[in-house]
Short mmCIF file of C-alpha atoms in Angstrom, two decimals:
data_model
loop_
_atom_site.label_atom_id
_atom_site.label_comp_id
_atom_site.label_asym_id
_atom_site.label_seq_id
_atom_site.Cartn_x
_atom_site.Cartn_y
_atom_site.Cartn_z
CA UNK A 1 -1.00 -6.17 17.40
CA UNK A 2 -1.48 -3.34 14.95
CA UNK A 3 -2.13 0.09 16.48
CA UNK A 4 -2.05 2.31 13.43
CA UNK A 5 -2.95 2.12 9.75
CA UNK A 6 -1.47 5.30 8.23
CA UNK A 7 -2.83 4.80 4.71
CA UNK A 8 -6.36 4.82 6.20
CA UNK A 9 -5.58 7.65 8.65
CA UNK A 10 -6.65 5.30 11.48
CA UNK A 11 -5.11 4.65 14.88
CA UNK A 12 -5.95 3.23 18.26
CA UNK A 13 -6.53 6.07 20.70
CA UNK A 14 -7.19 4.15 23.89
CA UNK A 15 -8.80 1.31 25.75
CA UNK A 16 -11.89 1.12 27.94
CA UNK A 17 -14.32 -1.36 29.42
CA UNK A 18 -17.62 -1.57 27.63
CA UNK A 19 -20.84 -3.47 28.16
CA UNK A 20 -21.14 -6.09 25.45
CA UNK A 21 -24.73 -4.93 24.88
CA UNK A 22 -23.43 -1.41 24.04
CA UNK A 23 -21.37 -2.62 21.09
CA UNK A 24 -23.07 -1.63 17.84
CA UNK A 25 -22.66 -4.11 15.02
CA UNK A 26 -22.87 -2.40 11.64
CA UNK A 27 -21.64 -3.76 8.33
CA UNK A 28 -18.98 -6.44 8.80
CA UNK A 29 -16.87 -8.23 6.18
CA UNK A 30 -18.64 -11.53 6.87
CA UNK A 31 -21.65 -13.00 8.54
CA UNK A 32 -21.46 -14.99 11.74
CA UNK A 33 -20.07 -18.53 11.64
CA UNK A 34 -21.81 -20.05 14.66
CA UNK A 35 -19.49 -23.08 14.74
CA UNK A 36 -16.55 -20.73 15.08
CA UNK A 37 -18.38 -18.78 17.80
CA UNK A 38 -18.85 -22.06 19.67
CA UNK A 39 -15.10 -22.75 19.47
CA UNK A 40 -14.39 -19.31 20.89
CA UNK A 41 -17.02 -19.81 23.58
CA UNK A 42 -15.16 -22.92 24.72
CA UNK A 43 -12.04 -20.81 25.17
CA UNK A 44 -13.97 -18.56 27.55
CA UNK A 45 -15.62 -21.46 29.36
CA UNK A 46 -12.13 -22.85 30.07
CA UNK A 47 -11.20 -19.57 31.78
CA UNK A 48 -8.85 -18.62 28.97
CA UNK A 49 -8.65 -15.25 27.26
CA UNK A 50 -8.58 -14.21 23.65
CA UNK A 51 -5.18 -13.05 22.40
CA UNK A 52 -6.68 -9.77 21.18
CA UNK A 53 -9.33 -7.44 22.56
CA UNK A 54 -12.49 -6.61 20.64
CA UNK A 55 -12.06 -3.30 18.80
CA UNK A 56 -14.58 -0.50 18.31
CA UNK A 57 -14.75 2.97 16.82
CA UNK A 58 -15.22 5.98 19.09
CA UNK A 59 -19.03 5.64 18.83
CA UNK A 60 -18.87 1.94 19.96
CA UNK A 61 -19.46 0.56 16.46
CA UNK A 62 -17.65 -2.76 16.16
CA UNK A 63 -14.41 -2.54 14.18
CA UNK A 64 -12.99 -6.02 14.71
CA UNK A 65 -14.07 -9.01 16.78
CA UNK A 66 -17.59 -10.01 15.71
CA UNK A 67 -17.09 -13.69 16.60
CA UNK A 68 -15.37 -12.85 19.90
CA UNK A 69 -18.23 -10.49 20.78
CA UNK A 70 -20.76 -13.24 20.10
CA UNK A 71 -18.66 -15.62 22.21
CA UNK A 72 -18.81 -13.17 25.13
CA UNK A 73 -22.58 -12.93 24.71
CA UNK A 74 -22.96 -16.73 24.81
CA UNK A 75 -21.16 -16.99 28.15
CA UNK A 76 -23.11 -13.97 29.39
CA UNK A 77 -20.11 -11.73 29.99
CA UNK A 78 -21.33 -8.24 30.76
CA UNK A 79 -18.26 -6.01 30.46
CA UNK A 80 -15.19 -6.51 28.30
CA UNK A 81 -12.03 -4.53 27.51
CA UNK A 82 -12.10 -2.92 24.07
CA UNK A 83 -9.61 -0.96 22.02
CA UNK A 84 -10.86 2.29 20.50
CA UNK A 85 -10.08 3.30 16.92
CA UNK A 86 -10.16 6.82 15.53
CA UNK A 87 -10.81 6.63 11.80
CA UNK A 88 -12.44 8.88 9.18
CA UNK A 89 -15.95 7.75 8.28
CA UNK A 90 -15.02 7.13 4.63
CA UNK A 91 -12.36 4.62 5.73
CA UNK A 92 -14.36 2.59 8.25
CA UNK A 93 -15.27 -0.24 5.87
CA UNK A 94 -11.67 -0.41 4.67
CA UNK A 95 -10.35 -0.63 8.23
CA UNK A 96 -12.78 -3.42 9.13
CA UNK A 97 -11.69 -5.45 6.12
CA UNK A 98 -8.00 -4.77 6.69
CA UNK A 99 -8.05 -5.73 10.38
CA UNK A 100 -9.98 -8.91 9.58
CA UNK A 101 -7.29 -9.91 7.09
CA UNK A 102 -4.55 -9.78 9.74
CA UNK A 103 -5.73 -12.57 12.06
CA UNK A 104 -8.41 -15.07 12.93
CA UNK A 105 -10.76 -16.67 10.47
CA UNK A 106 -9.86 -15.33 7.04
CA UNK A 107 -12.32 -14.14 4.41
CA UNK A 108 -13.01 -16.51 1.54
CA UNK A 109 -12.30 -15.24 -1.99
CA UNK A 110 -16.05 -14.69 -2.45
CA UNK A 111 -16.28 -12.73 0.82
CA UNK A 112 -13.28 -10.64 -0.23
CA UNK A 113 -14.97 -9.82 -3.54
CA UNK A 114 -18.21 -8.87 -1.76
CA UNK A 115 -16.18 -6.75 0.67
CA UNK A 116 -14.52 -5.00 -2.27
CA UNK A 117 -17.96 -4.01 -3.58
CA UNK A 118 -18.86 -2.59 -0.14
CA UNK A 119 -15.54 -0.76 -0.09
CA UNK A 120 -16.34 0.79 -3.48
CA UNK A 121 -19.76 1.94 -2.26
CA UNK A 122 -18.15 3.79 0.64
CA UNK A 123 -15.15 5.10 -1.28
CA UNK A 124 -15.65 4.92 -5.09
CA UNK A 125 -12.36 6.69 -5.82
CA UNK A 126 -10.20 4.18 -3.95
CA UNK A 127 -7.07 3.24 -5.86
CA UNK A 128 -6.54 -0.36 -6.94
CA UNK A 129 -3.27 -0.51 -5.00
CA UNK A 130 -4.99 0.51 -1.76
CA UNK A 131 -7.90 -1.89 -2.31
CA UNK A 132 -5.44 -4.73 -2.97
CA UNK A 133 -3.55 -3.95 0.23
CA UNK A 134 -6.73 -3.76 2.29
CA UNK A 135 -8.09 -7.04 0.97
CA UNK A 136 -4.80 -8.92 0.80
CA UNK A 137 -5.09 -9.69 -2.90
CA UNK A 138 -3.19 -8.63 -6.02
CA UNK A 139 -4.00 -5.52 -8.03
CA UNK A 140 -4.79 -7.84 -10.94
CA UNK A 141 -7.51 -9.47 -8.82
CA UNK A 142 -8.94 -6.05 -7.97
CA UNK A 143 -8.99 -5.16 -11.67
CA UNK A 144 -10.89 -8.39 -12.43
CA UNK A 145 -13.45 -7.61 -9.72
CA UNK A 146 -13.89 -3.96 -10.69
CA UNK A 147 -17.30 -3.17 -12.21
CA UNK A 148 -17.09 -2.38 -15.96
CA UNK A 149 -18.35 1.16 -15.38
CA UNK A 150 -15.25 1.91 -13.29
CA UNK A 151 -12.68 0.26 -15.53
CA UNK A 152 -10.45 2.57 -17.50
CA UNK A 153 -10.93 2.14 -21.22
CA UNK A 154 -7.83 1.05 -23.09
CA UNK A 155 -7.05 3.14 -26.13
CA UNK A 156 -6.66 1.49 -29.49
CA UNK A 157 -3.38 1.85 -31.37
CA UNK A 158 -5.15 4.21 -33.75
CA UNK A 159 -6.30 6.44 -30.86
CA UNK A 160 -2.78 6.50 -29.38
CA UNK A 161 -1.31 7.54 -32.73
CA UNK A 162 -3.92 10.29 -33.12
CA UNK A 163 -3.10 11.67 -29.64
CA UNK A 164 0.61 11.63 -30.40
CA UNK A 165 -0.04 13.40 -33.71
CA UNK A 166 -2.10 16.12 -32.01
CA UNK A 167 0.58 16.57 -29.37
#
């Protein structure tokens, strides 16, 4: 289990028990797949546990574990153990995407592209290398997804020669 993501200045700072109803669900990298929730619910009904705890930020906003949280709700569990993340506000979306890419049901290419757009809204200056790492795709893919307004214009040979001449 990952406990720190240095390039996002994020780390787990503790664990606590939390009422499922107190978990705030904000933006998440994907919507709910109710068939998957049902599979997870069966795990709980068979008195088994999930391999990882649900994870939240310090203010109880869900970081990772949307489907597990819904599974707990379906079996009417009141209190669950959660891990608590400390993370700068501008990196929250990135951390949610990154943690989702490490386990469980993976994002589809379309969901990854939509998540990239959300990532850009929160942090427009994010580098392509960081975005690629967060989403688990190549930098080339990030460059294809990047909106035209953010793409760096390539200089023509004539412009390069003019710059070199002026230098």
